[in-house]
Amino acid sequence: MDIPFLLRVVALAAALIPVAASAAPLSLDASLDLAVQRSESAHSARAGAASASEMARAAGQLPDPMLNVGVENLPVTGSDRFSAAREPMTQKVIGFSQEWVSQEKRSARQAAAQASAIREMAQAQAAIADTRLQTALAYFDAYYAAEMLKLTTANEHHAYEELAASRARLASSTGGSQEVLALTAALGMSEDESAEIAQQQNAAQVALQRWVGTATEELLPAQSLSIPTEQDYVASHPLVVAAQRDIEVARHEAAFAATNRNPNWTWSVSYGQRVGNSDMVSVGVSIPLPVSRAERQDRETSSKLAMVEKSEAALNEASRIATAEYKALASDAQRLQERIEHYRSAVATPAQQRTAAAMAAYRSNQATLATLFEARHAELEVQRKVLALQRDLAKTQAQLAYRPLAFGAQQ
């Protein structure tokens, strides 16, 4: 085999690989995965959760000990000023001090930090859920725009054929100029409709590419979405989960504030070195005196308990919002499904029958091409209406399926 020819074949195949990869059909599930992988908002939320988790680990530790180094009782006046070797009371001191936090208080502080970390994790899951939802909505816009473009393109093709046939009839003196003019205008309308839908499709594809990061010419039909029950939807709604996490944080912070009624002790030990005299060791304990617990510590605890009440009220409001949202979306989905079924039977089927009748009449020379095109155009409008209803239904179901946090994320 010719080696240069083989090399050209290999080079051509390598050049076509990216094209084939970019032209591969894209499914809804693949779009959601790509969007989550490249979402900066989800990445930011996960980083926040990791930060809070690290802080929770450190919250249960004792404060760092303090190293004390210095000189005590150094003369500053008289003949012995600034001399560390003449005054018997002067000594060089080195020592350590440690603030002691009780195990109860450390546990309470760590529990509050862990509750904050769990709240951050819930926020990360909410960011992922929002990314999936926005991607699904963009996907359905792009998919149904492509389906509408197929309809208008087919109608445009029919218009070309019918105009060519009309011109042929005119040339053979079996057709009229009015028919040609009517079909010429109809062709222009078809071309404009295709251009309009192509513009909408391009905008939808750009919106989808903003989430998935890649452009694709073909989108696969989405499988039926799993719609949660009202109870599951409300329990997993981001607002409800966030309010629940706020309650947990507020409760643990209140419990930690209550431990401040018992102050932290600080113990210290130091070694003093004197020139010409005995060295000394000092041991001490510092104990804060809470002289007004009712005005300080108790008020801090009351403040945190008020935050618990605030969070509980926010949870109740969030539950009401989520419940109303679910009922509205579920009602919209049901009514859209009913409208699609009714429109198909009451409008789409008669439109198809009208087109078939017009075709039969045209073939028997009982109708003009313009009449046939008018019937086809009317059927096209009906099909576009069905696609628009299906798109609205898919987007409504996507809000029901993807707005809640993923199963287990709210735990």
Coordinates of C-alpha atoms in Angstrom, one line a residue:
M1 CA 0.0 0.0 0.0
D2 CA 1.2 3.5 -0.8
I3 CA 2.6 4.9 2.5
P4 CA 1.9 8.6 1.8
F5 CA -1.7 7.7 0.9
L6 CA -2.1 5.7 4.1
L7 CA -0.7 8.7 6.1
R8 CA -3.2 11.0 4.4
V9 CA -6.1 8.6 5.3
V10 CA -4.9 8.5 8.9
A11 CA -4.6 12.3 9.1
L12 CA -8.1 12.8 7.5
A13 CA -9.6 10.3 10.1
A14 CA -7.9 12.2 12.9
A15 CA -9.2 15.5 11.7
L16 CA -12.8 14.1 11.5
I17 CA -12.8 12.7 15.1
P18 CA -13.6 16.1 16.8
V19 CA -16.2 16.8 14.2
A20 CA -17.9 13.5 14.8
A21 CA -17.7 13.9 18.5
S22 CA -19.2 17.4 18.4
A23 CA -22.0 16.1 16.1
A24 CA -22.9 13.2 18.3
P25 CA -26.5 13.4 19.6
L26 CA -26.8 14.7 23.1
S27 CA -29.3 13.3 25.6
L28 CA -31.0 15.1 28.5
D29 CA -29.1 13.0 31.1
A30 CA -25.8 13.7 29.5
S31 CA -26.6 17.4 29.4
L32 CA -27.4 17.4 33.1
D33 CA -24.1 15.6 33.9
L34 CA -22.1 18.0 31.8
A35 CA -23.8 21.0 33.4
V36 CA -23.1 19.8 36.9
Q37 CA -19.5 19.1 36.1
R38 CA -18.7 22.5 34.8
S39 CA -21.0 24.6 37.0
E40 CA -19.0 27.2 38.9
S41 CA -21.9 27.9 41.2
A42 CA -22.0 24.3 42.3
H43 CA -18.2 24.3 42.6
S44 CA -18.3 27.4 44.8
A45 CA -21.0 25.8 47.0
R46 CA -19.0 22.6 47.4
A47 CA -16.0 24.6 48.4
G48 CA -18.0 26.4 51.0
A49 CA -19.2 23.1 52.3
A50 CA -15.6 21.8 52.5
S51 CA -14.6 25.0 54.4
A52 CA -17.4 24.6 56.9
S53 CA -16.5 20.9 57.4
E54 CA -12.9 21.8 58.2
M55 CA -14.0 24.4 60.7
A56 CA -16.3 21.9 62.4
R57 CA -13.3 19.6 63.0
A58 CA -11.3 22.5 64.6
A59 CA -14.2 23.6 66.7
G60 CA -13.8 20.8 69.3
Q61 CA -10.2 21.6 70.1
L62 CA -8.8 23.4 73.1
P63 CA -7.3 26.9 72.4
D64 CA -3.5 27.0 71.8
P65 CA -1.4 27.4 74.9
M66 CA 0.4 30.7 75.5
L67 CA 4.2 31.0 76.0
N68 CA 5.2 33.8 78.4
V69 CA 8.8 35.1 78.4
G70 CA 9.9 38.2 80.2
V71 CA 11.8 40.0 83.0
E72 CA 10.0 40.9 86.3
N73 CA 10.9 43.5 88.8
L74 CA 13.6 45.2 86.7
P75 CA 14.9 48.4 88.5
V76 CA 14.4 51.5 86.4
T77 CA 15.8 54.2 88.9
G78 CA 18.7 54.5 91.2
S79 CA 22.2 53.1 90.9
D80 CA 20.9 49.6 89.9
R81 CA 18.6 50.8 87.1
F82 CA 18.3 48.4 84.2
S83 CA 20.5 45.9 85.9
A84 CA 19.2 42.3 86.1
A85 CA 21.9 41.1 88.4
R86 CA 21.9 43.4 91.4
E87 CA 18.3 43.5 92.6
P88 CA 17.3 40.3 94.4
M89 CA 13.7 40.6 93.2
T90 CA 14.6 40.8 89.6
Q91 CA 14.1 37.5 87.7
K92 CA 13.9 36.2 84.2
V93 CA 10.6 34.4 83.7
I94 CA 9.5 31.7 81.3
G95 CA 6.1 30.1 81.6
F96 CA 3.0 28.7 79.9
S97 CA -0.7 29.4 80.3
Q98 CA -3.7 27.4 79.0
E99 CA -7.3 28.4 78.7
W100 CA -9.4 25.4 79.8
V101 CA -12.7 24.9 77.9
S102 CA -14.9 22.2 79.4
Q103 CA -15.7 19.1 77.3
E104 CA -19.4 20.1 77.4
K105 CA -18.7 23.5 75.9
R106 CA -16.3 22.1 73.3
S107 CA -18.9 19.5 72.3
A108 CA -21.6 22.2 72.0
R109 CA -19.4 24.4 70.0
Q110 CA -18.5 21.5 67.7
A111 CA -22.1 20.5 67.3
A112 CA -23.0 24.1 66.2
A113 CA -20.1 24.1 63.7
Q114 CA -21.2 20.7 62.3
A115 CA -24.7 22.0 61.9
S116 CA -23.3 24.9 59.9
A117 CA -21.3 22.5 57.7
I118 CA -24.5 20.5 57.0
R119 CA -26.3 23.7 56.1
E120 CA -23.5 24.5 53.6
M121 CA -23.8 21.0 52.2
A122 CA -27.5 21.5 51.6
Q123 CA -26.7 24.8 49.8
A124 CA -24.3 22.9 47.6
Q125 CA -27.0 20.4 46.8
A126 CA -29.4 23.3 46.1
A127 CA -26.9 24.8 43.6
I128 CA -26.6 21.5 41.8
A129 CA -30.4 21.1 41.7
D130 CA -30.7 24.6 40.2
T131 CA -28.1 23.9 37.6
R132 CA -29.9 20.7 36.6
L133 CA -33.2 22.6 36.4
Q134 CA -31.9 25.4 34.3
T135 CA -30.1 22.9 32.0
A136 CA -33.3 20.9 31.5
L137 CA -35.3 24.0 30.7
A138 CA -32.7 25.1 28.1
Y139 CA -32.6 21.6 26.7
F140 CA -36.4 21.5 26.1
D141 CA -36.3 24.9 24.5
A142 CA -33.6 23.8 22.1
Y143 CA -35.1 20.4 21.4
Y144 CA -38.6 21.7 20.5
A145 CA -37.1 24.6 18.5
A146 CA -35.3 22.0 16.4
E147 CA -38.6 20.0 16.0
M148 CA -40.4 23.1 14.9
L149 CA -37.6 23.9 12.4
K150 CA -38.1 20.4 10.9
L151 CA -41.8 21.3 10.3
T152 CA -41.2 24.6 8.7
T153 CA -38.4 23.2 6.6
A154 CA -40.7 20.5 5.3
N155 CA -43.4 23.1 4.6
E156 CA -40.8 25.2 2.7
H157 CA -39.8 22.2 0.6
H158 CA -43.5 21.6 -0.2
A159 CA -43.8 25.2 -1.2
Y160 CA -40.9 24.9 -3.6
E161 CA -42.4 21.8 -5.2
E162 CA -45.8 23.3 -5.5
L163 CA -44.4 26.6 -7.0
A164 CA -42.4 24.6 -9.5
A165 CA -45.5 22.6 -10.5
S166 CA -47.6 25.7 -10.8
R167 CA -45.0 27.3 -13.1
A168 CA -45.0 24.2 -15.2
R169 CA -48.8 24.3 -15.4
L170 CA -48.6 28.0 -16.4
A171 CA -46.1 27.2 -19.1
S172 CA -48.4 24.5 -20.5
S173 CA -51.3 26.9 -20.4
T174 CA -53.2 24.7 -17.9
G175 CA -52.6 27.0 -15.0
G176 CA -53.0 30.6 -14.2
S177 CA -50.7 33.4 -13.2
Q178 CA -52.7 34.2 -10.0
E179 CA -51.9 30.7 -8.7
V180 CA -48.2 31.2 -9.4
L181 CA -48.2 34.6 -7.7
A182 CA -50.1 33.1 -4.7
L183 CA -47.6 30.3 -4.4
T184 CA -44.7 32.6 -4.8
A185 CA -46.0 34.7 -1.8
A186 CA -46.6 31.5 0.1
L187 CA -43.0 30.3 -0.5
G188 CA -41.8 33.7 0.8
M189 CA -43.9 33.2 3.9
S190 CA -42.5 29.7 4.4
E191 CA -39.0 30.9 4.1
D192 CA -39.5 33.6 6.6
E193 CA -41.1 31.2 9.0
S194 CA -38.1 28.9 8.7
A195 CA -35.8 31.8 9.2
E196 CA -37.7 32.9 12.3
I197 CA -37.6 29.4 13.8
A198 CA -33.9 29.0 12.9
Q199 CA -33.2 32.2 14.8
Q200 CA -35.1 30.9 17.8
Q201 CA -33.3 27.6 17.6
N202 CA -29.9 29.3 17.5
A203 CA -30.8 31.3 20.6
A204 CA -31.9 28.2 22.4
Q205 CA -28.8 26.3 21.4
V206 CA -26.6 29.2 22.8
A207 CA -28.5 29.1 26.0
L208 CA -28.0 25.3 26.3
Q209 CA -24.3 25.6 25.4
R210 CA -23.9 28.1 28.3
W211 CA -24.7 25.1 30.6
V212 CA -23.2 22.1 28.9
G213 CA -20.2 23.8 27.3
T214 CA -20.5 22.1 23.9
A215 CA -22.5 22.7 20.8
T216 CA -24.5 19.9 19.3
E217 CA -26.7 19.7 16.2
E218 CA -29.0 16.9 17.4
L219 CA -30.8 16.5 20.7
L220 CA -32.4 13.2 21.7
P221 CA -36.0 13.0 22.9
A222 CA -36.1 13.0 26.7
Q223 CA -37.5 10.0 28.5
S224 CA -40.4 10.5 30.8
L225 CA -39.5 12.4 34.0
S226 CA -40.0 11.0 37.4
I227 CA -42.4 13.3 39.2
P228 CA -42.3 13.3 43.0
T229 CA -45.3 13.3 45.2
E230 CA -46.4 16.5 46.9
Q231 CA -44.9 15.3 50.2
D232 CA -41.5 14.5 48.7
Y233 CA -41.5 17.7 46.7
V234 CA -42.1 19.8 49.8
A235 CA -39.7 17.9 51.9
S236 CA -36.9 18.2 49.3
H237 CA -37.6 21.8 48.2
P238 CA -34.4 24.0 48.6
L239 CA -36.3 26.6 50.6
V240 CA -37.6 24.0 53.1
V241 CA -34.3 22.2 53.4
A242 CA -32.5 25.5 54.0
A243 CA -35.0 26.5 56.7
Q244 CA -34.6 23.1 58.4
R245 CA -30.8 23.5 58.4
D246 CA -31.2 27.1 59.8
I247 CA -33.3 25.7 62.7
E248 CA -30.6 23.1 63.5
V249 CA -27.9 25.8 63.4
A250 CA -29.9 28.1 65.6
R251 CA -30.7 25.4 68.2
H252 CA -27.0 24.3 68.5
E253 CA -25.9 27.9 68.8
A254 CA -28.4 28.5 71.5
A255 CA -27.1 25.4 73.3
F256 CA -23.6 26.7 73.0
A257 CA -24.6 30.1 74.3
A258 CA -26.2 28.5 77.3
T259 CA -22.8 26.9 78.2
N260 CA -21.3 30.4 78.5
R261 CA -22.9 30.7 81.9
N262 CA -19.9 28.7 83.1
P263 CA -16.8 30.7 82.3
N264 CA -13.5 29.3 81.0
W265 CA -10.7 29.0 83.5
T266 CA -7.1 29.8 82.6
W267 CA -4.2 28.1 84.4
S268 CA -0.6 29.2 84.2
V269 CA 2.8 28.0 85.4
S270 CA 6.1 30.0 85.2
Y271 CA 9.7 29.6 86.2
G272 CA 11.7 32.6 87.5
Q273 CA 15.5 32.7 87.5
R274 CA 17.4 35.1 89.8
V275 CA 21.1 35.9 90.0
G276 CA 22.6 35.1 93.4
N277 CA 19.2 34.1 94.8
S278 CA 17.0 31.1 94.7
D279 CA 14.9 30.5 91.5
M280 CA 11.2 30.6 91.9
V281 CA 8.1 28.8 90.4
S282 CA 4.7 30.4 90.1
V283 CA 1.4 28.6 89.6
G284 CA -1.9 30.3 89.2
V285 CA -5.5 30.1 88.0
S286 CA -7.6 32.9 86.5
I287 CA -11.3 32.6 86.9
P288 CA -13.7 35.0 85.3
L289 CA -16.5 36.3 87.6
P290 CA -19.9 36.4 85.9
V291 CA -21.3 39.1 88.1
S292 CA -24.4 39.7 86.0
R293 CA -25.5 36.5 84.2
A294 CA -29.0 37.8 83.8
E295 CA -27.8 40.8 81.8
R296 CA -25.2 39.2 79.7
Q297 CA -25.1 35.4 79.3
D298 CA -28.8 34.9 79.7
R299 CA -29.6 37.6 77.2
E300 CA -27.2 36.0 74.7
T301 CA -29.0 32.7 75.2
S302 CA -32.4 34.4 74.7
S303 CA -31.1 36.0 71.5
K304 CA -30.2 32.6 70.1
L305 CA -33.5 31.1 71.2
A306 CA -35.3 34.0 69.3
M307 CA -33.3 32.9 66.2
V308 CA -34.7 29.4 66.6
E309 CA -38.2 30.8 66.7
K310 CA -37.4 33.0 63.6
S311 CA -36.1 29.9 61.7
E312 CA -39.2 27.9 62.6
A313 CA -41.4 30.6 61.3
A314 CA -39.4 30.7 58.1
L315 CA -39.7 26.9 57.8
N316 CA -43.5 27.2 58.0
E317 CA -43.5 29.9 55.3
A318 CA -41.2 27.9 53.1
S319 CA -43.4 24.8 53.4
R320 CA -46.4 26.9 52.4
I321 CA -44.6 28.3 49.4
A322 CA -43.4 24.8 48.3
T323 CA -46.9 23.3 48.7
A324 CA -48.5 26.1 46.6
E325 CA -45.7 25.8 44.0
Y326 CA -46.2 22.1 43.7
K327 CA -50.0 22.4 43.4
A328 CA -49.7 25.1 40.7
L329 CA -47.1 23.1 38.7
A330 CA -49.0 19.8 39.0
S331 CA -52.2 21.6 37.9
D332 CA -50.5 23.2 35.0
A333 CA -49.0 19.8 33.9
Q334 CA -52.4 18.1 34.1
R335 CA -54.1 20.9 32.2
L336 CA -51.4 21.0 29.5
Q337 CA -51.7 17.2 29.1
E338 CA -55.5 17.5 28.7
R339 CA -55.1 20.4 26.2
I340 CA -52.6 18.4 24.1
E341 CA -55.0 15.4 23.9
H342 CA -58.0 17.6 23.1
Y343 CA -56.1 19.6 20.5
R344 CA -54.9 16.5 18.8
S345 CA -58.4 15.1 18.5
A346 CA -60.3 18.3 17.9
V347 CA -57.9 20.2 15.8
A348 CA -54.9 18.2 14.6
T349 CA -56.9 15.3 13.2
P350 CA -59.3 17.5 11.2
A351 CA -56.4 19.5 9.9
Q352 CA -54.7 16.3 8.6
Q353 CA -58.0 15.2 7.1
R354 CA -58.4 18.6 5.4
T355 CA -54.9 18.3 3.9
A356 CA -55.7 14.8 2.6
A357 CA -59.0 16.0 1.1
A358 CA -57.2 19.0 -0.6
M359 CA -54.6 16.6 -2.0
A360 CA -57.3 14.3 -3.4
A361 CA -59.2 17.3 -4.9
Y362 CA -56.0 18.6 -6.5
R363 CA -55.1 15.3 -8.1
S364 CA -58.6 15.2 -9.5
N365 CA -58.3 18.8 -10.8
Q366 CA -61.0 19.9 -8.4
A367 CA -58.7 22.2 -6.4
T368 CA -55.8 24.5 -7.0
L369 CA -52.2 24.2 -5.7
A370 CA -52.9 27.3 -3.6
T371 CA -55.7 25.5 -1.9
L372 CA -53.5 22.6 -1.1
F373 CA -50.8 24.8 0.2
E374 CA -53.2 26.6 2.4
A375 CA -54.4 23.3 3.9
R376 CA -50.8 22.2 4.5
H377 CA -49.9 25.5 6.1
A378 CA -52.9 25.3 8.4
E379 CA -51.8 21.8 9.4
L380 CA -48.3 23.1 10.0
E381 CA -49.6 25.8 12.4
V382 CA -51.6 23.1 14.2
Q383 CA -48.5 20.9 14.5
R384 CA -46.5 23.9 15.8
K385 CA -49.1 24.5 18.4
V386 CA -48.9 20.9 19.6
L387 CA -45.2 21.2 19.8
A388 CA -45.5 24.4 21.8
L389 CA -47.9 22.7 24.2
Q390 CA -45.5 19.7 24.5
R391 CA -42.6 22.1 25.2
D392 CA -44.6 23.8 27.9
L393 CA -45.6 20.5 29.5
A394 CA -42.0 19.2 29.4
K395 CA -40.7 22.4 31.1
T396 CA -43.4 22.3 33.7
Q397 CA -42.6 18.6 34.5
A398 CA -38.9 19.5 34.6
Q399 CA -39.6 22.0 37.4
L400 CA -41.4 19.3 39.3
A401 CA -38.6 16.8 38.8
Y402 CA -35.5 18.9 39.1
R403 CA -36.3 21.8 41.5
P404 CA -36.2 19.6 44.6
L405 CA -32.9 18.4 46.0
A406 CA -31.8 15.0 44.8
F407 CA -33.0 12.1 47.0
G408 CA -30.9 11.8 50.1
A409 CA -29.4 15.3 49.8
Q410 CA -31.7 16.7 52.4
Q411 CA -30.6 14.1 55.0

